[in-house]
């Protein structure tokens, strides 16, 4: 017991020191950000500054990965997966600029949106500074969620046996619940994917989101389709990665992936695939360096093949067209990163013209209020609109979706000087939900692992979107399923207790 207390005191002391260091880094970074925003002049040219800040983004990315490894002991984790996509969606084009890679339609070369101006180097630098401090503050907030690990006291055999029984019960219930839901959810999701393919082939990929064919509203079938990925995760974990279940689940996911790719979706499936790879690495078979290189090569070649197939649908299959499609100038990797990095555009536009344009209540407040249903705000007679539709159709006056980002939403609500503090808070809460200790066997805390992985898949799109839809997806896709598993487990555990 004394040894346990000493470990606890030592861990607490280390945590306090860590918190102090990262709070100091946050304050120092924020002071530098404020200083730079006052120093830069609108009448100057900042091409060299853009290049320097682009490299600063790379250095910040390295700092995030290395510091997380020093704190938690692992590089490849749910948090680092989230941060990689945070960088790609909000700073992706800048990362390419650091290596001298440019494309004709990149930010700064063309108008951000129709009838709106081309951003100047000053506009880009202002948004680079804001994005960098938001990334830094998010990471510093995330670090505070790590409390260290204190092992369970040894010698308590009866408690250990109880934990084993409880964990095995959680695994069985998780598998059964997810399997039952999957009987309905898998066919619905694949049906929607097939319908989307038909629409995309006839009317184009944009018709899936910006036409009368777009799925809107919250019908029961749409809500059930949000359980697709959580059911996959629950069946894998609950079956302890049983071979037959793995083959079945991966086959369903592969079919879903192919249908989406053929429909023209080149991006949203990437983070889902990466999460499944991590889940297999953490729970089933760790990926060594050789396997990592092999998987990377397979993914690289597959992306090129998929890009060729999608591109040649419109231009026809000839030798010259194939060569042109696979050339470095048309690299799907570069194209994808630049496309992802375009999510920086809303923040640039808000910085360039005016960030204080939102006519409704705070978007975070509205997202929580409408988490269950949008009817809540109508019943309370609160003016309401989703950022996506308002920003695109009302403010920009365009017919398609302009997108948004986690940085732009904080900027819209609180302005450029308070937005970094909002990201600090989000960093703490998001990392708390998706954090998994490297020493935890998923069989010991299956519900925790399930919750973290399913939440990660729901929350990654927040980096290129806004909270409203992601919160709904999290409620209907993760929280309800986790709560169902937990309640059934509690009921069975109590029934066993009374029995004995």
GROMACS .gro file of C-alpha atoms in nm:
model
  500
    1UNK     CA    1   0.000   0.000   0.000
    2UNK     CA    2   0.287   0.241   0.085
    3UNK     CA    3   0.456   0.164  -0.247
    4UNK     CA    4   0.128   0.235  -0.426
    5UNK     CA    5   0.096   0.572  -0.252
    6UNK     CA    6   0.456   0.663  -0.341
    7UNK     CA    7   0.386   0.584  -0.705
    8UNK     CA    8   0.073   0.796  -0.692
    9UNK     CA    9   0.263   1.093  -0.542
   10UNK     CA   10   0.542   1.058  -0.800
   11UNK     CA   11   0.290   1.038  -1.083
   12UNK     CA   12   0.103   1.345  -0.953
   13UNK     CA   13   0.429   1.542  -0.926
   14UNK     CA   14   0.524   1.449  -1.281
   15UNK     CA   15   0.181   1.549  -1.408
   16UNK     CA   16   0.203   1.891  -1.241
   17UNK     CA   17   0.543   1.952  -1.400
   18UNK     CA   18   0.411   1.846  -1.740
   19UNK     CA   19   0.108   2.072  -1.709
   20UNK     CA   20   0.330   2.365  -1.614
   21UNK     CA   21   0.558   2.310  -1.913
   22UNK     CA   22   0.278   2.290  -2.167
   23UNK     CA   23   0.087   2.580  -2.015
   24UNK     CA   24   0.408   2.782  -2.047
   25UNK     CA   25   0.444   2.674  -2.412
   26UNK     CA   26   0.082   2.777  -2.473
   27UNK     CA   27   0.133   3.121  -2.322
   28UNK     CA   28   0.462   3.172  -2.506
   29UNK     CA   29   0.309   3.065  -2.836
   30UNK     CA   30   0.007   3.291  -2.784
   31UNK     CA   31   0.228   3.594  -2.706
   32UNK     CA   32   0.429   3.526  -3.023
   33UNK     CA   33   0.104   3.500  -3.221
   34UNK     CA   34  -0.026   3.835  -3.087
   35UNK     CA   35   0.310   3.999  -3.157
   36UNK     CA   36   0.320   3.873  -3.516
   37UNK     CA   37  -0.037   3.983  -3.592
   38UNK     CA   38   0.053   4.339  -3.492
   39UNK     CA   39   0.390   4.340  -3.671
   40UNK     CA   40   0.276   4.227  -4.017
   41UNK     CA   41   0.166   4.503  -4.253
   42UNK     CA   42  -0.111   4.474  -4.512
   43UNK     CA   43   0.094   4.671  -4.764
   44UNK     CA   44   0.387   4.430  -4.764
   45UNK     CA   45   0.460   4.114  -4.963
   46UNK     CA   46   0.494   3.795  -4.760
   47UNK     CA   47   0.593   3.515  -5.000
   48UNK     CA   48   0.907   3.437  -4.799
   49UNK     CA   49   0.709   3.453  -4.475
   50UNK     CA   50   0.456   3.204  -4.614
   51UNK     CA   51   0.743   2.966  -4.692
   52UNK     CA   52   0.894   3.006  -4.343
   53UNK     CA   53   0.556   2.955  -4.174
   54UNK     CA   54   0.494   2.649  -4.393
   55UNK     CA   55   0.812   2.494  -4.256
   56UNK     CA   56   0.713   2.604  -3.907
   57UNK     CA   57   0.398   2.395  -3.956
   58UNK     CA   58   0.613   2.090  -4.034
   59UNK     CA   59   0.825   2.153  -3.725
   60UNK     CA   60   0.508   2.189  -3.517
   61UNK     CA   61   0.381   1.857  -3.656
   62UNK     CA   62   0.708   1.688  -3.559
   63UNK     CA   63   0.685   1.845  -3.212
   64UNK     CA   64   0.328   1.714  -3.168
   65UNK     CA   65   0.422   1.357  -3.266
   66UNK     CA   66   0.746   1.342  -3.066
   67UNK     CA   67   0.604   1.507  -2.754
   68UNK     CA   68   0.304   1.272  -2.756
   69UNK     CA   69   0.544   0.977  -2.789
   70UNK     CA   70   0.751   1.099  -2.492
   71UNK     CA   71   0.438   1.138  -2.281
   72UNK     CA   72   0.241   0.827  -2.377
   73UNK     CA   73   0.512   0.598  -2.518
   74UNK     CA   74   0.356   0.549  -2.865
   75UNK     CA   75   0.368   0.721  -3.205
   76UNK     CA   76   0.070   0.551  -3.370
   77UNK     CA   77  -0.240   0.625  -3.164
   78UNK     CA   78  -0.595   0.760  -3.202
   79UNK     CA   79  -0.471   1.105  -3.102
   80UNK     CA   80  -0.188   1.118  -3.355
   81UNK     CA   81  -0.430   0.996  -3.625
   82UNK     CA   82  -0.662   1.285  -3.537
   83UNK     CA   83  -0.376   1.536  -3.541
   84UNK     CA   84  -0.247   1.418  -3.879
   85UNK     CA   85  -0.586   1.489  -4.034
   86UNK     CA   86  -0.610   1.816  -3.839
   87UNK     CA   87  -0.287   1.925  -4.009
   88UNK     CA   88  -0.384   1.793  -4.354
   89UNK     CA   89  -0.726   1.959  -4.363
   90UNK     CA   90  -0.624   2.292  -4.208
   91UNK     CA   91  -0.259   2.324  -4.316
   92UNK     CA   92  -0.222   2.071  -4.597
   93UNK     CA   93  -0.145   2.316  -4.877
   94UNK     CA   94   0.112   2.495  -4.661
   95UNK     CA   95   0.288   2.162  -4.597
   96UNK     CA   96   0.315   2.114  -4.974
   97UNK     CA   97   0.448   2.469  -5.020
   98UNK     CA   98   0.729   2.395  -4.773
   99UNK     CA   99   0.863   2.141  -5.025
  100UNK     CA  100   0.811   2.372  -5.321
  101UNK     CA  101   0.509   2.180  -5.451
  102UNK     CA  102   0.238   2.396  -5.609
  103UNK     CA  103  -0.072   2.348  -5.823
  104UNK     CA  104  -0.248   2.604  -6.048
  105UNK     CA  105  -0.567   2.620  -5.840
  106UNK     CA  106  -0.406   2.644  -5.495
  107UNK     CA  107  -0.496   2.906  -5.234
  108UNK     CA  108  -0.358   3.244  -5.339
  109UNK     CA  109  -0.374   3.172  -5.713
  110UNK     CA  110  -0.749   3.166  -5.769
  111UNK     CA  111  -1.058   3.312  -5.603
  112UNK     CA  112  -1.159   3.134  -5.284
  113UNK     CA  113  -1.521   3.123  -5.402
  114UNK     CA  114  -1.704   3.263  -5.706
  115UNK     CA  115  -1.742   3.644  -5.691
  116UNK     CA  116  -1.497   3.669  -5.399
  117UNK     CA  117  -1.141   3.795  -5.430
  118UNK     CA  118  -0.810   3.615  -5.450
  119UNK     CA  119  -0.643   3.612  -5.108
  120UNK     CA  120  -0.321   3.809  -5.083
  121UNK     CA  121  -0.001   3.684  -4.917
  122UNK     CA  122  -0.100   3.899  -4.617
  123UNK     CA  123  -0.434   3.714  -4.588
  124UNK     CA  124  -0.258   3.378  -4.609
  125UNK     CA  125   0.002   3.470  -4.347
  126UNK     CA  126  -0.269   3.588  -4.103
  127UNK     CA  127  -0.451   3.257  -4.138
  128UNK     CA  128  -0.128   3.057  -4.116
  129UNK     CA  129  -0.051   3.228  -3.784
  130UNK     CA  130  -0.403   3.162  -3.655
  131UNK     CA  131  -0.397   2.797  -3.764
  132UNK     CA  132  -0.053   2.734  -3.614
  133UNK     CA  133  -0.145   2.878  -3.273
  134UNK     CA  134  -0.474   2.684  -3.279
  135UNK     CA  135  -0.287   2.361  -3.355
  136UNK     CA  136  -0.038   2.433  -3.076
  137UNK     CA  137  -0.307   2.523  -2.822
  138UNK     CA  138  -0.512   2.216  -2.915
  139UNK     CA  139  -0.210   1.994  -2.854
  140UNK     CA  140  -0.124   2.160  -2.524
  141UNK     CA  141  -0.483   2.112  -2.411
  142UNK     CA  142  -0.472   1.748  -2.521
  143UNK     CA  143  -0.159   1.679  -2.317
  144UNK     CA  144  -0.347   1.770  -2.000
  145UNK     CA  145  -0.575   1.469  -2.045
  146UNK     CA  146  -0.285   1.230  -1.981
  147UNK     CA  147  -0.276   1.134  -1.614
  148UNK     CA  148  -0.017   0.857  -1.626
  149UNK     CA  149  -0.082   0.495  -1.541
  150UNK     CA  150  -0.111   0.341  -1.195
  151UNK     CA  151  -0.139  -0.037  -1.209
  152UNK     CA  152  -0.402  -0.223  -1.012
  153UNK     CA  153  -0.287  -0.347  -0.676
  154UNK     CA  154  -0.156  -0.700  -0.685
  155UNK     CA  155  -0.265  -0.980  -0.458
  156UNK     CA  156  -0.636  -0.921  -0.489
  157UNK     CA  157  -0.716  -1.246  -0.669
  158UNK     CA  158  -1.089  -1.227  -0.609
  159UNK     CA  159  -1.104  -0.879  -0.764
  160UNK     CA  160  -0.889  -0.989  -1.058
  161UNK     CA  161  -1.125  -1.279  -1.121
  162UNK     CA  162  -1.420  -1.042  -1.100
  163UNK     CA  163  -1.259  -0.810  -1.356
  164UNK     CA  164  -1.199  -1.103  -1.592
  165UNK     CA  165  -1.563  -1.215  -1.567
  166UNK     CA  166  -1.690  -0.858  -1.619
  167UNK     CA  167  -1.463  -0.796  -1.919
  168UNK     CA  168  -1.561  -1.123  -2.087
  169UNK     CA  169  -1.925  -1.036  -2.033
  170UNK     CA  170  -1.865  -0.694  -2.195
  171UNK     CA  171  -1.705  -0.860  -2.496
  172UNK     CA  172  -1.993  -1.102  -2.547
  173UNK     CA  173  -2.260  -0.835  -2.509
  174UNK     CA  174  -2.072  -0.597  -2.738
  175UNK     CA  175  -2.051  -0.857  -3.012
  176UNK     CA  176  -2.413  -0.967  -2.982
  177UNK     CA  177  -2.553  -0.612  -2.975
  178UNK     CA  178  -2.343  -0.499  -3.271
  179UNK     CA  179  -2.417  -0.815  -3.467
  180UNK     CA  180  -2.792  -0.774  -3.418
  181UNK     CA  181  -2.775  -0.410  -3.527
  182UNK     CA  182  -2.552  -0.504  -3.823
  183UNK     CA  183  -2.825  -0.730  -3.965
  184UNK     CA  184  -3.021  -0.411  -4.034
  185UNK     CA  185  -2.742  -0.153  -4.060
  186UNK     CA  186  -2.512  -0.325  -4.313
  187UNK     CA  187  -2.778  -0.374  -4.584
  188UNK     CA  188  -2.907  -0.017  -4.537
  189UNK     CA  189  -2.559   0.133  -4.565
  190UNK     CA  190  -2.465  -0.074  -4.870
  191UNK     CA  191  -2.799   0.013  -5.032
  192UNK     CA  192  -2.735   0.385  -4.980
  193UNK     CA  193  -2.382   0.344  -5.118
  194UNK     CA  194  -2.520   0.170  -5.430
  195UNK     CA  195  -2.784   0.440  -5.481
  196UNK     CA  196  -2.514   0.708  -5.444
  197UNK     CA  197  -2.310   0.531  -5.711
  198UNK     CA  198  -2.605   0.535  -5.950
  199UNK     CA  199  -2.669   0.905  -5.886
  200UNK     CA  200  -2.300   0.997  -5.922
  201UNK     CA  201  -2.271   0.810  -6.253
  202UNK     CA  202  -2.580   0.984  -6.391
  203UNK     CA  203  -2.559   1.334  -6.244
  204UNK     CA  204  -2.204   1.367  -6.110
  205UNK     CA  205  -2.057   1.337  -5.762
  206UNK     CA  206  -2.171   1.683  -5.648
  207UNK     CA  207  -2.533   1.582  -5.702
  208UNK     CA  208  -2.501   1.365  -5.390
  209UNK     CA  209  -2.479   1.679  -5.178
  210UNK     CA  210  -2.610   1.974  -5.378
  211UNK     CA  211  -2.918   1.860  -5.568
  212UNK     CA  212  -3.263   1.717  -5.516
  213UNK     CA  213  -3.097   1.375  -5.486
  214UNK     CA  214  -2.908   1.470  -5.167
  215UNK     CA  215  -3.021   1.288  -4.853
  216UNK     CA  216  -3.158   1.533  -4.598
  217UNK     CA  217  -3.333   1.509  -4.268
  218UNK     CA  218  -3.307   1.251  -3.993
  219UNK     CA  219  -3.514   0.954  -4.103
  220UNK     CA  220  -3.481   0.630  -3.911
  221UNK     CA  221  -3.286   0.465  -4.195
  222UNK     CA  222  -3.035   0.751  -4.209
  223UNK     CA  223  -2.988   0.737  -3.832
  224UNK     CA  224  -2.936   0.360  -3.847
  225UNK     CA  225  -2.672   0.402  -4.119
  226UNK     CA  226  -2.463   0.602  -3.870
  227UNK     CA  227  -2.413   0.276  -3.677
  228UNK     CA  228  -2.220   0.119  -3.967
  229UNK     CA  229  -1.867   0.182  -3.846
  230UNK     CA  230  -1.941   0.134  -3.471
  231UNK     CA  231  -2.095  -0.206  -3.556
  232UNK     CA  232  -1.780  -0.304  -3.744
  233UNK     CA  233  -1.562  -0.202  -3.450
  234UNK     CA  234  -1.789  -0.371  -3.194
  235UNK     CA  235  -1.798  -0.700  -3.386
  236UNK     CA  236  -1.419  -0.707  -3.425
  237UNK     CA  237  -1.348  -0.629  -3.059
  238UNK     CA  238  -1.638  -0.837  -2.923
  239UNK     CA  239  -1.531  -1.145  -3.121
  240UNK     CA  240  -1.168  -1.097  -3.013
  241UNK     CA  241  -1.084  -1.061  -3.383
  242UNK     CA  242  -1.220  -1.405  -3.469
  243UNK     CA  243  -1.102  -1.504  -3.818
  244UNK     CA  244  -1.449  -1.565  -3.964
  245UNK     CA  245  -1.579  -1.237  -3.822
  246UNK     CA  246  -1.275  -1.051  -3.956
  247UNK     CA  247  -1.330  -1.190  -4.305
  248UNK     CA  248  -1.700  -1.104  -4.296
  249UNK     CA  249  -1.659  -0.753  -4.154
  250UNK     CA  250  -1.366  -0.659  -4.378
  251UNK     CA  251  -1.554  -0.790  -4.683
  252UNK     CA  252  -1.854  -0.570  -4.604
  253UNK     CA  253  -1.630  -0.270  -4.547
  254UNK     CA  254  -1.437  -0.339  -4.870
  255UNK     CA  255  -1.760  -0.352  -5.068
  256UNK     CA  256  -1.872  -0.026  -4.908
  257UNK     CA  257  -1.534   0.128  -4.987
  258UNK     CA  258  -1.539   0.022  -5.353
  259UNK     CA  259  -1.891   0.158  -5.405
  260UNK     CA  260  -1.789   0.493  -5.258
  261UNK     CA  261  -1.472   0.509  -5.464
  262UNK     CA  262  -1.655   0.431  -5.787
  263UNK     CA  263  -1.902   0.706  -5.699
  264UNK     CA  264  -1.611   0.950  -5.688
  265UNK     CA  265  -1.542   0.978  -5.315
  266UNK     CA  266  -1.165   1.012  -5.285
  267UNK     CA  267  -1.129   1.134  -4.930
  268UNK     CA  268  -1.378   1.049  -4.655
  269UNK     CA  269  -1.290   0.679  -4.655
  270UNK     CA  270  -0.920   0.743  -4.584
  271UNK     CA  271  -0.947   0.812  -4.212
  272UNK     CA  272  -1.191   0.522  -4.164
  273UNK     CA  273  -0.938   0.289  -4.325
  274UNK     CA  274  -0.652   0.429  -4.115
  275UNK     CA  275  -0.854   0.376  -3.796
  276UNK     CA  276  -0.922   0.012  -3.887
  277UNK     CA  277  -0.550  -0.039  -3.955
  278UNK     CA  278  -0.467   0.108  -3.614
  279UNK     CA  279  -0.734  -0.108  -3.447
  280UNK     CA  280  -0.582  -0.421  -3.598
  281UNK     CA  281  -0.235  -0.302  -3.496
  282UNK     CA  282  -0.339  -0.233  -3.136
  283UNK     CA  283  -0.574  -0.524  -3.074
  284UNK     CA  284  -0.476  -0.805  -3.310
  285UNK     CA  285  -0.142  -0.803  -3.492
  286UNK     CA  286   0.111  -0.520  -3.437
  287UNK     CA  287   0.254  -0.373  -3.756
  288UNK     CA  288   0.633  -0.390  -3.774
  289UNK     CA  289   0.843  -0.172  -4.004
  290UNK     CA  290   0.847  -0.418  -4.295
  291UNK     CA  291   0.471  -0.463  -4.288
  292UNK     CA  292   0.428  -0.086  -4.262
  293UNK     CA  293   0.637  -0.032  -4.576
  294UNK     CA  294   0.445  -0.307  -4.756
  295UNK     CA  295   0.105  -0.160  -4.662
  296UNK     CA  296   0.223   0.189  -4.757
  297UNK     CA  297   0.330   0.067  -5.102
  298UNK     CA  298   0.003  -0.120  -5.152
  299UNK     CA  299  -0.197   0.189  -5.053
  300UNK     CA  300   0.015   0.410  -5.277
  301UNK     CA  301  -0.030   0.186  -5.582
  302UNK     CA  302  -0.402   0.135  -5.503
  303UNK     CA  303  -0.464   0.509  -5.487
  304UNK     CA  304  -0.302   0.552  -5.828
  305UNK     CA  305  -0.506   0.268  -5.978
  306UNK     CA  306  -0.828   0.408  -5.832
  307UNK     CA  307  -0.743   0.755  -5.959
  308UNK     CA  308  -0.679   0.616  -6.308
  309UNK     CA  309  -1.013   0.433  -6.308
  310UNK     CA  310  -1.206   0.738  -6.189
  311UNK     CA  311  -1.025   0.979  -6.424
  312UNK     CA  312  -1.054   0.761  -6.736
  313UNK     CA  313  -1.430   0.723  -6.698
  314UNK     CA  314  -1.466   1.065  -6.861
  315UNK     CA  315  -1.175   1.080  -7.109
  316UNK     CA  316  -1.164   0.720  -7.232
  317UNK     CA  317  -0.895   0.454  -7.201
  318UNK     CA  318  -0.598   0.513  -7.432
  319UNK     CA  319  -0.224   0.476  -7.383
  320UNK     CA  320  -0.164   0.854  -7.378
  321UNK     CA  321  -0.447   0.912  -7.132
  322UNK     CA  322  -0.318   0.642  -6.896
  323UNK     CA  323   0.038   0.785  -6.906
  324UNK     CA  324  -0.093   1.137  -6.845
  325UNK     CA  325  -0.307   1.021  -6.553
  326UNK     CA  326  -0.023   0.843  -6.369
  327UNK     CA  327   0.234   1.119  -6.426
  328UNK     CA  328   0.379   1.305  -6.126
  329UNK     CA  329   0.208   1.627  -6.234
  330UNK     CA  330  -0.126   1.454  -6.181
  331UNK     CA  331  -0.029   1.267  -5.865
  332UNK     CA  332  -0.344   1.171  -5.673
  333UNK     CA  333  -0.148   1.198  -5.347
  334UNK     CA  334  -0.053   1.561  -5.413
  335UNK     CA  335  -0.399   1.635  -5.550
  336UNK     CA  336  -0.565   1.483  -5.242
  337UNK     CA  337  -0.351   1.681  -4.997
  338UNK     CA  338  -0.419   2.006  -5.182
  339UNK     CA  339  -0.790   1.925  -5.190
  340UNK     CA  340  -0.789   1.846  -4.817
  341UNK     CA  341  -0.588   2.160  -4.746
  342UNK     CA  342  -0.850   2.375  -4.916
  343UNK     CA  343  -1.046   2.352  -4.590
  344UNK     CA  344  -0.827   2.643  -4.485
  345UNK     CA  345  -1.031   2.866  -4.721
  346UNK     CA  346  -1.320   2.956  -4.485
  347UNK     CA  347  -1.075   3.077  -4.219
  348UNK     CA  348  -0.891   3.287  -4.478
  349UNK     CA  349  -1.213   3.443  -4.602
  350UNK     CA  350  -1.329   3.524  -4.248
  351UNK     CA  351  -0.991   3.681  -4.174
  352UNK     CA  352  -0.986   3.872  -4.504
  353UNK     CA  353  -1.331   4.027  -4.485
  354UNK     CA  354  -1.494   3.998  -4.142
  355UNK     CA  355  -1.520   3.716  -3.891
  356UNK     CA  356  -1.809   3.871  -3.692
  357UNK     CA  357  -2.080   3.787  -3.946
  358UNK     CA  358  -2.279   3.506  -3.781
  359UNK     CA  359  -2.634   3.638  -3.708
  360UNK     CA  360  -2.741   3.354  -3.478
  361UNK     CA  361  -2.642   3.226  -3.134
  362UNK     CA  362  -2.307   3.065  -3.061
  363UNK     CA  363  -2.270   2.762  -3.291
  364UNK     CA  364  -2.138   2.538  -3.012
  365UNK     CA  365  -2.442   2.622  -2.800
  366UNK     CA  366  -2.676   2.554  -3.094
  367UNK     CA  367  -2.499   2.224  -3.171
  368UNK     CA  368  -2.556   2.100  -2.816
  369UNK     CA  369  -2.913   2.228  -2.814
  370UNK     CA  370  -2.997   2.052  -3.143
  371UNK     CA  371  -2.799   1.739  -3.062
  372UNK     CA  372  -3.109   1.520  -3.041
  373UNK     CA  373  -3.325   1.707  -3.291
  374UNK     CA  374  -3.336   2.049  -3.459
  375UNK     CA  375  -3.695   2.083  -3.340
  376UNK     CA  376  -3.565   2.185  -2.998
  377UNK     CA  377  -3.466   2.534  -3.115
  378UNK     CA  378  -3.794   2.577  -3.300
  379UNK     CA  379  -3.989   2.488  -2.987
  380UNK     CA  380  -3.784   2.743  -2.790
  381UNK     CA  381  -3.830   2.997  -3.071
  382UNK     CA  382  -3.453   3.043  -3.112
  383UNK     CA  383  -3.335   3.160  -3.457
  384UNK     CA  384  -3.130   2.881  -3.612
  385UNK     CA  385  -2.942   2.775  -3.925
  386UNK     CA  386  -2.659   2.533  -3.990
  387UNK     CA  387  -2.327   2.701  -4.066
  388UNK     CA  388  -2.282   2.505  -4.387
  389UNK     CA  389  -2.603   2.614  -4.556
  390UNK     CA  390  -2.592   2.970  -4.420
  391UNK     CA  391  -2.225   3.029  -4.507
  392UNK     CA  392  -2.258   2.885  -4.858
  393UNK     CA  393  -2.600   2.996  -4.978
  394UNK     CA  394  -2.674   3.308  -4.770
  395UNK     CA  395  -2.332   3.465  -4.711
  396UNK     CA  396  -2.130   3.353  -5.014
  397UNK     CA  397  -2.425   3.324  -5.251
  398UNK     CA  398  -2.310   2.996  -5.410
  399UNK     CA  399  -2.513   2.687  -5.492
  400UNK     CA  400  -2.270   2.426  -5.356
  401UNK     CA  401  -2.122   2.365  -5.011
  402UNK     CA  402  -1.818   2.576  -4.925
  403UNK     CA  403  -1.722   2.356  -4.633
  404UNK     CA  404  -1.588   2.480  -4.301
  405UNK     CA  405  -1.327   2.382  -4.041
  406UNK     CA  406  -1.262   2.349  -3.669
  407UNK     CA  407  -1.047   2.665  -3.681
  408UNK     CA  408  -1.303   2.864  -3.881
  409UNK     CA  409  -1.584   2.775  -3.639
  410UNK     CA  410  -1.384   2.894  -3.338
  411UNK     CA  411  -1.295   3.211  -3.531
  412UNK     CA  412  -1.659   3.271  -3.626
  413UNK     CA  413  -1.774   3.245  -3.264
  414UNK     CA  414  -1.496   3.416  -3.071
  415UNK     CA  415  -1.268   3.602  -3.309
  416UNK     CA  416  -0.895   3.559  -3.382
  417UNK     CA  417  -0.774   3.634  -3.029
  418UNK     CA  418  -1.002   3.402  -2.833
  419UNK     CA  419  -1.025   3.119  -3.089
  420UNK     CA  420  -0.693   2.960  -2.976
  421UNK     CA  421  -0.830   2.922  -2.620
  422UNK     CA  422  -1.138   2.746  -2.759
  423UNK     CA  423  -0.906   2.501  -2.937
  424UNK     CA  424  -0.720   2.448  -2.609
  425UNK     CA  425  -1.047   2.340  -2.443
  426UNK     CA  426  -1.148   2.124  -2.741
  427UNK     CA  427  -0.806   1.959  -2.733
  428UNK     CA  428  -0.858   1.851  -2.374
  429UNK     CA  429  -1.209   1.711  -2.423
  430UNK     CA  430  -1.146   1.539  -2.757
  431UNK     CA  431  -0.821   1.375  -2.646
  432UNK     CA  432  -0.990   1.259  -2.325
  433UNK     CA  433  -1.256   1.077  -2.529
  434UNK     CA  434  -1.015   0.910  -2.775
  435UNK     CA  435  -0.718   0.841  -2.546
  436UNK     CA  436  -0.620   0.477  -2.498
  437UNK     CA  437  -0.324   0.378  -2.282
  438UNK     CA  438  -0.065   0.169  -2.467
  439UNK     CA  439  -0.052  -0.083  -2.180
  440UNK     CA  440  -0.425  -0.151  -2.182
  441UNK     CA  441  -0.524  -0.483  -2.332
  442UNK     CA  442  -0.849  -0.427  -2.523
  443UNK     CA  443  -0.987  -0.744  -2.361
  444UNK     CA  444  -0.956  -0.579  -2.020
  445UNK     CA  445  -1.140  -0.258  -2.108
  446UNK     CA  446  -1.335  -0.344  -2.424
  447UNK     CA  447  -1.606  -0.080  -2.386
  448UNK     CA  448  -1.345   0.194  -2.337
  449UNK     CA  449  -1.159   0.090  -2.652
  450UNK     CA  450  -1.483   0.062  -2.849
  451UNK     CA  451  -1.598   0.407  -2.734
  452UNK     CA  452  -1.265   0.572  -2.817
  453UNK     CA  453  -1.232   0.418  -3.164
  454UNK     CA  454  -1.593   0.484  -3.266
  455UNK     CA  455  -1.569   0.839  -3.131
  456UNK     CA  456  -1.250   0.899  -3.328
  457UNK     CA  457  -1.424   0.806  -3.653
  458UNK     CA  458  -1.707   1.050  -3.570
  459UNK     CA  459  -1.487   1.335  -3.457
  460UNK     CA  460  -1.216   1.343  -3.730
  461UNK     CA  461  -1.453   1.514  -3.980
  462UNK     CA  462  -1.479   1.802  -3.731
  463UNK     CA  463  -1.136   1.915  -3.854
  464UNK     CA  464  -1.294   2.003  -4.190
  465UNK     CA  465  -1.650   2.063  -4.076
  466UNK     CA  466  -1.842   2.209  -3.783
  467UNK     CA  467  -1.973   2.067  -3.457
  468UNK     CA  468  -2.344   2.044  -3.543
  469UNK     CA  469  -2.338   1.729  -3.759
  470UNK     CA  470  -2.048   1.561  -3.582
  471UNK     CA  471  -2.226   1.586  -3.248
  472UNK     CA  472  -2.537   1.425  -3.398
  473UNK     CA  473  -2.329   1.145  -3.552
  474UNK     CA  474  -2.160   1.089  -3.218
  475UNK     CA  475  -2.493   1.071  -3.033
  476UNK     CA  476  -2.670   0.837  -3.274
  477UNK     CA  477  -2.366   0.642  -3.388
  478UNK     CA  478  -2.162   0.599  -3.070
  479UNK     CA  479  -2.329   0.716  -2.752
  480UNK     CA  480  -2.656   0.526  -2.795
  481UNK     CA  481  -2.479   0.203  -2.890
  482UNK     CA  482  -2.229   0.235  -2.602
  483UNK     CA  483  -2.512   0.310  -2.359
  484UNK     CA  484  -2.709   0.007  -2.483
  485UNK     CA  485  -2.411  -0.224  -2.428
  486UNK     CA  486  -2.345  -0.076  -2.084
  487UNK     CA  487  -2.708  -0.104  -1.967
  488UNK     CA  488  -2.739  -0.466  -2.081
  489UNK     CA  489  -2.413  -0.550  -1.908
  490UNK     CA  490  -2.528  -0.384  -1.584
  491UNK     CA  491  -2.860  -0.568  -1.598
  492UNK     CA  492  -2.698  -0.909  -1.649
  493UNK     CA  493  -2.433  -0.839  -1.382
  494UNK     CA  494  -2.699  -0.749  -1.125
  495UNK     CA  495  -2.905  -1.052  -1.220
  496UNK     CA  496  -2.601  -1.275  -1.159
  497UNK     CA  497  -2.529  -1.101  -0.830
  498UNK     CA  498  -2.882  -1.160  -0.698
  499UNK     CA  499  -2.870  -1.518  -0.819
  500UNK     CA  500  -2.564  -1.600  -0.618
   0.00000   0.00000   0.00000
